[in-house]
């Protein structure tokens, strides 16, 4: 039996606790064992590593930084906690790509750098190697990028390769049009492919869908007896082709996109004047070196009787241009032309690439690239200036549209005879006499 004094003591203790609670003085409770120290007054880490106010004192891989983060090592690598942050590391010269350590000297998915995929090509010493798109031709005439793959003009067929790994087997190519006599050039505008050929005494510009010509054959865009065709080129709003009238000289025509519904002159067909009027017409006709912009078209003249240095000319597209504009080439002959985003890019036989404005092609030339070994063809997009050198067998790039000092970066070697170059978002394509190849940008 408890005494009254004992009961009084218990009651007094309860009162003290209640009074302390009312005054806001909670009893101190020790933190649970969480495997790391926590500043006084802070909330310890929860199961997911998060905390409340305060900082985590433990700079360890199990509790790193202010949030007590648990660090995870990348595949094939290690991890440390340095200055409150998880630091993933790779060894042996490997590179951290995402959460994996990669040997970028040999990885076909991360060749030379992270996320640089070689497609079906190998990665050797950090460089993607070229691989064939199609081969076994007697002569490749031209190539052009289509919305679903690469269009190839070779021998007497226009074909399409849609396979990323290439179409080296003949059965892998989709034939758009077969048996085209004197097939030469090919150009793609939207979902249509344009090409030229010969039937009897006619020189014809054709078009058909890139998906394949219909059963009745391609559409004839223009058919002119005996007037040979030099080049068919697609621009942003027009398709232009150059022709040669056997007595009076060269001229060019255009059709408006989409659909090539209407045809008009760019450079009117000459109908009068003396044979070979060299003051206004080229000796080398019709021109096969042409670029088509949004405002103007440029072509290489080859040479003039009265001035061998007049190697480049321009005409506007808005209306017929009887008298072309001369563009100074510094006495260098032009071997290739292309257009990109308001500028025409010209490659010279002396191994230089320069640009001129589409809106004002007579403005000053802007030197961009020098390759003294020679340039065969040029292509340009937002990622840079690309060219092939058929003599050295190199495929090269200047990654700066403002130009490079020297010859830029080599993408492929051993491509002797390379003569055409085209681009898509990830790859560079070029043609030799018998094959078409590609390499990752």
Short mmCIF file of C-alpha atoms in Angstrom, two decimals:
data_model
loop_
_atom_site.label_atom_id
_atom_site.label_comp_id
_atom_site.label_asym_id
_atom_site.label_seq_id
_atom_site.Cartn_x
_atom_site.Cartn_y
_atom_site.Cartn_z
CA UNK A 1 0.00 0.00 0.00
CA UNK A 2 1.43 3.34 -1.15
CA UNK A 3 1.60 6.19 1.24
CA UNK A 4 -0.05 9.52 0.59
CA UNK A 5 3.39 11.14 0.31
CA UNK A 6 4.31 8.80 -2.52
CA UNK A 7 1.15 9.61 -4.41
CA UNK A 8 1.82 13.29 -3.91
CA UNK A 9 5.29 12.98 -5.47
CA UNK A 10 3.88 11.25 -8.56
CA UNK A 11 1.26 13.93 -8.98
CA UNK A 12 3.90 16.63 -8.66
CA UNK A 13 6.05 14.98 -11.38
CA UNK A 14 3.12 14.76 -13.77
CA UNK A 15 2.36 18.40 -13.18
CA UNK A 16 5.96 19.37 -13.97
CA UNK A 17 5.81 17.46 -17.28
CA UNK A 18 2.49 19.05 -18.20
CA UNK A 19 3.83 22.48 -17.30
CA UNK A 20 6.96 21.94 -19.41
CA UNK A 21 4.80 20.92 -22.35
CA UNK A 22 2.75 24.04 -21.98
CA UNK A 23 5.88 26.15 -21.95
CA UNK A 24 7.15 24.48 -25.16
CA UNK A 25 10.12 22.69 -23.60
CA UNK A 26 9.85 19.20 -25.13
CA UNK A 27 11.95 16.47 -23.67
CA UNK A 28 15.10 15.77 -25.71
CA UNK A 29 14.95 12.54 -27.76
CA UNK A 30 18.11 11.10 -29.28
CA UNK A 31 18.21 10.58 -33.10
CA UNK A 32 18.03 7.05 -34.43
CA UNK A 33 21.14 5.37 -35.85
CA UNK A 34 21.12 6.34 -39.55
CA UNK A 35 24.69 5.40 -40.45
CA UNK A 36 25.92 9.03 -40.65
CA UNK A 37 26.16 12.10 -38.47
CA UNK A 38 23.59 14.85 -38.68
CA UNK A 39 23.94 18.41 -37.42
CA UNK A 40 22.05 19.09 -34.25
CA UNK A 41 18.50 20.12 -34.99
CA UNK A 42 18.41 18.65 -38.53
CA UNK A 43 16.12 15.91 -39.72
CA UNK A 44 18.01 12.68 -40.46
CA UNK A 45 17.97 11.20 -43.97
CA UNK A 46 14.95 9.18 -44.93
CA UNK A 47 15.03 5.87 -46.77
CA UNK A 48 15.29 7.66 -50.14
CA UNK A 49 18.23 9.79 -48.97
CA UNK A 50 16.33 13.08 -48.64
CA UNK A 51 16.55 15.31 -45.58
CA UNK A 52 14.88 18.26 -44.06
CA UNK A 53 16.66 21.44 -42.83
CA UNK A 54 20.36 21.21 -42.09
CA UNK A 55 23.26 19.56 -43.89
CA UNK A 56 24.72 16.06 -44.02
CA UNK A 57 28.21 15.96 -42.52
CA UNK A 58 29.21 12.69 -44.16
CA UNK A 59 31.12 13.09 -47.45
CA UNK A 60 31.00 9.41 -48.28
CA UNK A 61 29.60 7.58 -51.29
CA UNK A 62 26.73 6.39 -49.07
CA UNK A 63 25.85 9.89 -47.83
CA UNK A 64 27.27 12.62 -50.04
CA UNK A 65 26.61 16.33 -49.86
CA UNK A 66 23.81 18.36 -48.36
CA UNK A 67 21.15 15.81 -49.32
CA UNK A 68 23.11 12.75 -48.13
CA UNK A 69 22.94 11.31 -51.67
CA UNK A 70 23.97 7.73 -52.21
CA UNK A 71 26.50 7.73 -55.09
CA UNK A 72 26.28 5.05 -57.78
CA UNK A 73 29.28 4.01 -59.84
CA UNK A 74 28.94 3.95 -63.67
CA UNK A 75 29.15 0.63 -65.47
CA UNK A 76 32.83 -0.23 -65.74
CA UNK A 77 33.93 2.67 -63.52
CA UNK A 78 34.14 4.01 -59.99
CA UNK A 79 32.58 6.81 -57.96
CA UNK A 80 33.77 9.17 -55.21
CA UNK A 81 32.20 11.89 -53.10
CA UNK A 82 34.24 15.06 -53.63
CA UNK A 83 33.32 18.41 -52.06
CA UNK A 84 29.77 17.25 -51.47
CA UNK A 85 29.14 15.96 -55.00
CA UNK A 86 29.22 12.48 -56.52
CA UNK A 87 32.07 12.20 -59.05
CA UNK A 88 31.91 9.30 -61.50
CA UNK A 89 35.21 8.17 -62.96
CA UNK A 90 36.44 5.95 -65.78
CA UNK A 91 39.89 4.47 -66.06
CA UNK A 92 42.08 3.09 -68.82
CA UNK A 93 41.43 6.02 -71.17
CA UNK A 94 37.68 5.32 -71.30
CA UNK A 95 35.08 8.09 -71.55
CA UNK A 96 31.93 8.44 -69.46
CA UNK A 97 28.94 8.32 -71.85
CA UNK A 98 25.72 8.54 -69.89
CA UNK A 99 26.22 6.07 -67.04
CA UNK A 100 28.70 3.76 -68.79
CA UNK A 101 32.44 3.90 -69.33
CA UNK A 102 33.14 3.55 -73.07
CA UNK A 103 36.27 2.94 -75.13
CA UNK A 104 35.56 5.65 -77.73
CA UNK A 105 38.46 4.47 -79.86
CA UNK A 106 36.55 1.31 -80.79
CA UNK A 107 32.84 1.77 -80.00
CA UNK A 108 30.65 1.94 -83.12
CA UNK A 109 27.96 3.75 -81.07
CA UNK A 110 30.33 6.24 -79.40
CA UNK A 111 33.19 6.63 -81.87
CA UNK A 112 35.62 9.40 -80.99
CA UNK A 113 33.02 10.97 -78.69
CA UNK A 114 29.78 10.10 -76.93
CA UNK A 115 26.71 9.43 -79.11
CA UNK A 116 28.69 9.54 -82.38
CA UNK A 117 27.35 6.41 -84.09
CA UNK A 118 29.04 4.92 -87.15
CA UNK A 119 25.95 3.15 -88.46
CA UNK A 120 27.11 0.01 -90.25
CA UNK A 121 30.69 1.29 -90.32
CA UNK A 122 33.45 0.24 -87.95
CA UNK A 123 35.15 2.50 -85.42
CA UNK A 124 38.94 2.46 -85.75
CA UNK A 125 41.20 4.62 -83.58
CA UNK A 126 38.26 6.86 -82.72
CA UNK A 127 37.19 7.47 -86.33
CA UNK A 128 34.14 6.04 -88.12
CA UNK A 129 35.03 4.11 -91.24
CA UNK A 130 33.10 4.41 -94.52
CA UNK A 131 30.87 1.62 -95.75
CA UNK A 132 29.15 1.00 -99.10
CA UNK A 133 25.63 2.15 -99.90
CA UNK A 134 25.56 0.46 -103.30
CA UNK A 135 28.19 -0.96 -105.63
CA UNK A 136 28.77 -2.94 -108.81
CA UNK A 137 27.82 -0.20 -111.27
CA UNK A 138 29.57 0.47 -114.54
CA UNK A 139 29.19 4.22 -114.00
CA UNK A 140 27.54 6.25 -111.26
CA UNK A 141 26.28 9.50 -112.80
CA UNK A 142 24.86 11.37 -109.80
CA UNK A 143 23.37 11.02 -106.31
CA UNK A 144 20.74 13.05 -104.42
CA UNK A 145 19.20 12.91 -100.95
CA UNK A 146 15.51 12.00 -100.86
CA UNK A 147 13.02 12.09 -97.98
CA UNK A 148 13.36 8.32 -97.42
CA UNK A 149 16.89 7.56 -98.62
CA UNK A 150 19.54 8.12 -101.26
CA UNK A 151 18.55 8.38 -104.94
CA UNK A 152 21.20 7.05 -107.34
CA UNK A 153 21.53 7.69 -111.07
CA UNK A 154 23.76 4.92 -112.41
CA UNK A 155 24.10 3.17 -115.77
CA UNK A 156 20.55 3.40 -117.20
CA UNK A 157 18.57 3.18 -113.93
CA UNK A 158 17.32 5.59 -111.28
CA UNK A 159 17.28 3.74 -107.95
CA UNK A 160 16.58 4.36 -104.28
CA UNK A 161 18.34 2.95 -101.21
CA UNK A 162 16.27 3.23 -98.03
CA UNK A 163 18.31 0.85 -95.86
CA UNK A 164 20.57 2.52 -93.25
CA UNK A 165 23.05 -0.37 -93.52
CA UNK A 166 23.30 0.07 -97.30
CA UNK A 167 21.98 -1.70 -100.38
CA UNK A 168 25.04 -3.51 -101.69
CA UNK A 169 22.94 -6.39 -102.98
CA UNK A 170 21.23 -5.43 -106.23
CA UNK A 171 17.91 -6.72 -104.92
CA UNK A 172 18.07 -4.28 -102.01
CA UNK A 173 17.81 -1.25 -104.30
CA UNK A 174 14.37 0.00 -105.27
CA UNK A 175 14.29 0.78 -108.99
CA UNK A 176 12.37 3.98 -109.66
CA UNK A 177 12.93 3.96 -113.42
CA UNK A 178 14.93 1.49 -115.53
CA UNK A 179 16.28 1.64 -119.06
CA UNK A 180 16.74 5.39 -119.42
CA UNK A 181 18.89 6.06 -122.49
CA UNK A 182 21.68 8.58 -121.84
CA UNK A 183 20.68 8.96 -118.20
CA UNK A 184 22.76 11.64 -116.51
CA UNK A 185 21.72 13.84 -113.62
CA UNK A 186 19.24 13.36 -110.77
CA UNK A 187 17.70 15.88 -108.34
CA UNK A 188 15.12 15.59 -105.57
CA UNK A 189 12.58 18.27 -104.65
CA UNK A 190 10.04 17.38 -101.98
CA UNK A 191 8.64 13.95 -102.79
CA UNK A 192 9.61 14.02 -106.48
CA UNK A 193 12.77 13.01 -108.31
CA UNK A 194 13.85 14.79 -111.50
CA UNK A 195 16.23 13.31 -114.08
CA UNK A 196 17.19 13.69 -117.72
CA UNK A 197 17.58 11.24 -120.58
CA UNK A 198 17.21 10.66 -124.27
CA UNK A 199 14.54 9.01 -126.37
CA UNK A 200 15.22 9.13 -130.13
CA UNK A 201 16.26 12.67 -131.02
CA UNK A 202 14.72 14.25 -127.90
CA UNK A 203 16.40 15.47 -124.75
CA UNK A 204 13.87 15.11 -121.94
CA UNK A 205 13.50 16.28 -118.35
CA UNK A 206 11.48 13.69 -116.40
CA UNK A 207 9.94 13.54 -112.95
CA UNK A 208 8.29 10.85 -110.88
CA UNK A 209 7.55 10.25 -107.19
CA UNK A 210 10.53 9.17 -105.10
CA UNK A 211 8.36 6.26 -104.01
CA UNK A 212 8.58 4.97 -107.61
CA UNK A 213 7.48 5.93 -111.09
CA UNK A 214 3.89 4.91 -111.91
CA UNK A 215 3.10 2.08 -114.31
CA UNK A 216 2.69 4.50 -117.19
CA UNK A 217 6.20 5.82 -116.67
CA UNK A 218 7.55 9.16 -115.48
CA UNK A 219 6.00 12.51 -116.30
CA UNK A 220 7.73 14.49 -119.06
CA UNK A 221 8.47 17.99 -117.74
CA UNK A 222 10.05 19.25 -120.98
CA UNK A 223 10.95 17.63 -124.29
CA UNK A 224 13.14 19.56 -126.77
CA UNK A 225 14.52 17.88 -129.87
CA UNK A 226 18.31 18.07 -130.25
CA UNK A 227 18.87 20.53 -127.39
CA UNK A 228 21.17 18.64 -125.05
CA UNK A 229 20.90 18.89 -121.26
CA UNK A 230 23.80 19.74 -119.00
CA UNK A 231 22.42 19.60 -115.48
CA UNK A 232 19.14 19.30 -113.56
CA UNK A 233 19.32 21.00 -110.13
CA UNK A 234 16.71 21.53 -107.41
CA UNK A 235 16.62 24.69 -105.32
CA UNK A 236 14.33 25.84 -102.50
CA UNK A 237 11.52 26.96 -104.84
CA UNK A 238 12.62 26.03 -108.38
CA UNK A 239 14.07 23.19 -110.41
CA UNK A 240 16.49 24.49 -113.05
CA UNK A 241 18.03 22.70 -116.02
CA UNK A 242 20.64 23.93 -118.47
CA UNK A 243 20.45 23.27 -122.22
CA UNK A 244 22.43 23.91 -125.38
CA UNK A 245 20.91 24.85 -128.73
CA UNK A 246 23.31 23.48 -131.30
CA UNK A 247 23.72 26.66 -133.35
CA UNK A 248 23.20 29.66 -131.08
CA UNK A 249 24.45 28.43 -127.73
CA UNK A 250 23.34 27.76 -124.13
CA UNK A 251 20.18 28.64 -122.28
CA UNK A 252 18.36 27.46 -119.12
CA UNK A 253 14.80 26.83 -117.96
CA UNK A 254 13.01 26.44 -114.65
CA UNK A 255 9.82 25.06 -113.18
CA UNK A 256 8.19 26.21 -109.97
CA UNK A 257 7.79 23.98 -106.94
CA UNK A 258 5.87 22.18 -105.70
CA UNK A 259 5.01 19.93 -108.56
CA UNK A 260 6.86 21.77 -111.33
CA UNK A 261 3.51 23.05 -112.57
CA UNK A 262 4.74 25.97 -114.70
CA UNK A 263 7.86 26.38 -116.86
CA UNK A 264 9.68 29.65 -117.60
CA UNK A 265 13.02 30.92 -118.86
CA UNK A 266 15.92 31.64 -116.60
CA UNK A 267 18.32 32.43 -119.40
CA UNK A 268 16.29 32.76 -122.61
CA UNK A 269 17.02 30.56 -125.58
CA UNK A 270 19.02 32.47 -128.21
CA UNK A 271 17.37 32.58 -131.62
CA UNK A 272 19.48 35.13 -133.53
CA UNK A 273 23.06 36.26 -133.82
CA UNK A 274 26.29 34.81 -135.18
CA UNK A 275 27.36 31.27 -134.45
CA UNK A 276 29.20 31.15 -131.10
CA UNK A 277 28.68 34.75 -130.03
CA UNK A 278 31.46 34.56 -127.44
CA UNK A 279 30.79 37.96 -125.94
CA UNK A 280 27.76 36.55 -124.15
CA UNK A 281 27.91 32.75 -124.51
CA UNK A 282 30.26 30.14 -123.15
CA UNK A 283 32.51 27.89 -125.20
CA UNK A 284 31.85 24.92 -122.91
CA UNK A 285 28.13 24.24 -123.19
CA UNK A 286 25.78 23.41 -121.65
CA UNK A 287 27.04 24.04 -118.15
CA UNK A 288 27.14 21.02 -115.84
CA UNK A 289 28.22 23.05 -112.80
CA UNK A 290 25.14 24.81 -111.40
CA UNK A 291 23.62 25.88 -108.07
CA UNK A 292 20.08 27.13 -107.50
CA UNK A 293 19.22 29.43 -104.62
CA UNK A 294 16.04 31.13 -103.47
CA UNK A 295 16.77 34.29 -105.48
CA UNK A 296 19.40 33.48 -108.10
CA UNK A 297 21.09 30.65 -109.97
CA UNK A 298 24.84 30.42 -110.64
CA UNK A 299 26.71 28.41 -113.25
CA UNK A 300 30.30 27.90 -114.32
CA UNK A 301 31.05 29.06 -117.85
CA UNK A 302 34.18 27.05 -118.60
CA UNK A 303 35.73 29.85 -120.67
CA UNK A 304 34.81 32.75 -122.92
CA UNK A 305 36.44 33.58 -126.20
CA UNK A 306 37.20 37.15 -125.13
CA UNK A 307 38.00 36.60 -121.46
CA UNK A 308 39.15 33.30 -120.02
CA UNK A 309 38.86 34.65 -116.48
CA UNK A 310 35.08 35.02 -116.58
CA UNK A 311 34.38 31.66 -115.04
CA UNK A 312 31.19 32.26 -113.04
CA UNK A 313 27.86 33.86 -113.93
CA UNK A 314 24.52 34.53 -112.24
CA UNK A 315 20.91 35.16 -113.19
CA UNK A 316 17.97 36.08 -111.00
CA UNK A 317 15.01 33.71 -110.86
CA UNK A 318 12.25 36.30 -110.69
CA UNK A 319 12.30 37.10 -114.42
CA UNK A 320 14.19 36.02 -117.57
CA UNK A 321 17.82 37.08 -117.60
CA UNK A 322 19.12 37.74 -121.15
CA UNK A 323 22.39 39.22 -119.83
CA UNK A 324 24.00 37.30 -116.97
CA UNK A 325 26.01 38.91 -114.18
CA UNK A 326 29.74 38.19 -114.11
CA UNK A 327 31.24 37.08 -110.79
CA UNK A 328 34.95 37.53 -110.10
CA UNK A 329 36.74 34.24 -109.41
CA UNK A 330 40.28 35.64 -109.16
CA UNK A 331 41.22 33.92 -112.40
CA UNK A 332 40.36 30.48 -111.01
CA UNK A 333 38.09 28.09 -112.90
CA UNK A 334 35.08 26.63 -111.05
CA UNK A 335 34.79 22.87 -110.51
CA UNK A 336 31.72 22.68 -108.23
CA UNK A 337 28.81 24.76 -106.93
CA UNK A 338 26.20 24.26 -104.22
CA UNK A 339 23.67 26.35 -102.28
CA UNK A 340 22.80 26.57 -98.58
CA UNK A 341 20.83 29.09 -96.54
CA UNK A 342 21.25 32.27 -98.55
CA UNK A 343 24.72 31.58 -99.97
CA UNK A 344 26.23 29.88 -102.99
CA UNK A 345 29.45 27.97 -102.34
CA UNK A 346 31.98 27.62 -105.16
CA UNK A 347 34.99 25.32 -105.35
CA UNK A 348 37.84 26.23 -107.68
CA UNK A 349 40.36 24.18 -109.57
CA UNK A 350 43.11 25.77 -107.51
CA UNK A 351 41.72 24.14 -104.36
CA UNK A 352 39.72 26.88 -102.66
CA UNK A 353 36.09 27.24 -101.56
CA UNK A 354 34.43 30.64 -101.33
CA UNK A 355 30.86 31.89 -100.89
CA UNK A 356 28.80 34.66 -102.46
CA UNK A 357 25.41 36.01 -101.46
CA UNK A 358 22.32 34.59 -103.14
CA UNK A 359 20.62 37.99 -102.97
CA UNK A 360 23.68 39.88 -104.27
CA UNK A 361 26.00 37.45 -106.07
CA UNK A 362 28.28 40.25 -107.27
CA UNK A 363 29.23 41.10 -103.69
CA UNK A 364 32.72 40.30 -102.43
CA UNK A 365 33.79 36.68 -102.37
CA UNK A 366 34.32 35.21 -98.87
CA UNK A 367 37.25 32.73 -98.79
CA UNK A 368 36.46 29.73 -96.60
CA UNK A 369 38.65 26.69 -97.27
CA UNK A 370 41.97 25.91 -98.92
CA UNK A 371 42.89 22.43 -100.09
CA UNK A 372 45.86 22.78 -102.40
CA UNK A 373 45.59 19.13 -103.41
CA UNK A 374 42.37 19.89 -105.27
CA UNK A 375 38.58 19.70 -104.80
CA UNK A 376 36.17 17.58 -106.83
CA UNK A 377 32.77 18.45 -105.35
CA UNK A 378 31.33 20.40 -102.40
CA UNK A 379 28.26 20.12 -100.14
CA UNK A 380 27.13 22.38 -97.29
CA UNK A 381 24.63 22.20 -94.44
CA UNK A 382 24.35 23.66 -90.94
CA UNK A 383 27.04 21.29 -89.64
CA UNK A 384 29.77 22.52 -91.99
CA UNK A 385 31.39 22.59 -95.41
CA UNK A 386 32.18 19.17 -96.89
CA UNK A 387 34.18 18.26 -99.96
CA UNK A 388 35.79 15.34 -101.76
CA UNK A 389 39.23 15.24 -103.31
CA UNK A 390 39.31 12.56 -105.96
CA UNK A 391 43.07 12.87 -106.40
CA UNK A 392 44.07 12.28 -102.78
CA UNK A 393 41.03 10.09 -102.11
CA UNK A 394 39.96 12.14 -99.08
CA UNK A 395 36.55 13.20 -97.79
CA UNK A 396 36.92 16.32 -95.65
CA UNK A 397 34.95 18.76 -93.52
CA UNK A 398 35.27 22.30 -92.21
CA UNK A 399 32.89 22.37 -89.23
CA UNK A 400 32.75 26.18 -89.22
CA UNK A 401 30.59 27.84 -91.89
CA UNK A 402 32.68 30.96 -91.39
CA UNK A 403 35.65 29.03 -92.76
CA UNK A 404 38.72 27.09 -91.63
CA UNK A 405 42.41 27.78 -91.79
CA UNK A 406 43.83 24.97 -93.90
CA UNK A 407 41.98 21.94 -95.19
CA UNK A 408 39.85 21.03 -92.17
CA UNK A 409 39.17 17.54 -90.81
CA UNK A 410 39.55 14.27 -92.73
CA UNK A 411 36.50 11.98 -92.53
CA UNK A 412 37.62 9.25 -94.92
CA UNK A 413 40.63 8.25 -96.98
CA UNK A 414 41.26 5.81 -99.83
CA UNK A 415 38.43 7.20 -101.99
CA UNK A 416 40.38 7.81 -105.18
CA UNK A 417 38.12 9.03 -107.96
CA UNK A 418 35.43 10.39 -105.60
CA UNK A 419 33.34 12.80 -107.66
CA UNK A 420 30.01 13.61 -105.96
CA UNK A 421 29.17 14.45 -102.33
CA UNK A 422 25.79 14.79 -100.59
CA UNK A 423 24.58 15.06 -96.96
CA UNK A 424 21.79 14.07 -94.63
CA UNK A 425 21.39 14.77 -90.91
CA UNK A 426 23.98 12.20 -89.77
CA UNK A 427 25.96 10.95 -92.77
CA UNK A 428 28.09 12.06 -95.69
CA UNK A 429 27.61 10.27 -99.04
CA UNK A 430 29.85 10.28 -102.09
CA UNK A 431 30.18 8.47 -105.39
CA UNK A 432 33.08 6.90 -107.20
CA UNK A 433 32.85 5.51 -110.72
CA UNK A 434 31.39 2.16 -109.62
CA UNK A 435 30.14 2.66 -106.02
CA UNK A 436 28.38 4.92 -103.55
CA UNK A 437 29.69 5.11 -99.97
CA UNK A 438 28.84 6.86 -96.71
CA UNK A 439 30.44 7.75 -93.38
CA UNK A 440 29.12 9.29 -90.18
CA UNK A 441 29.60 13.05 -89.86
#
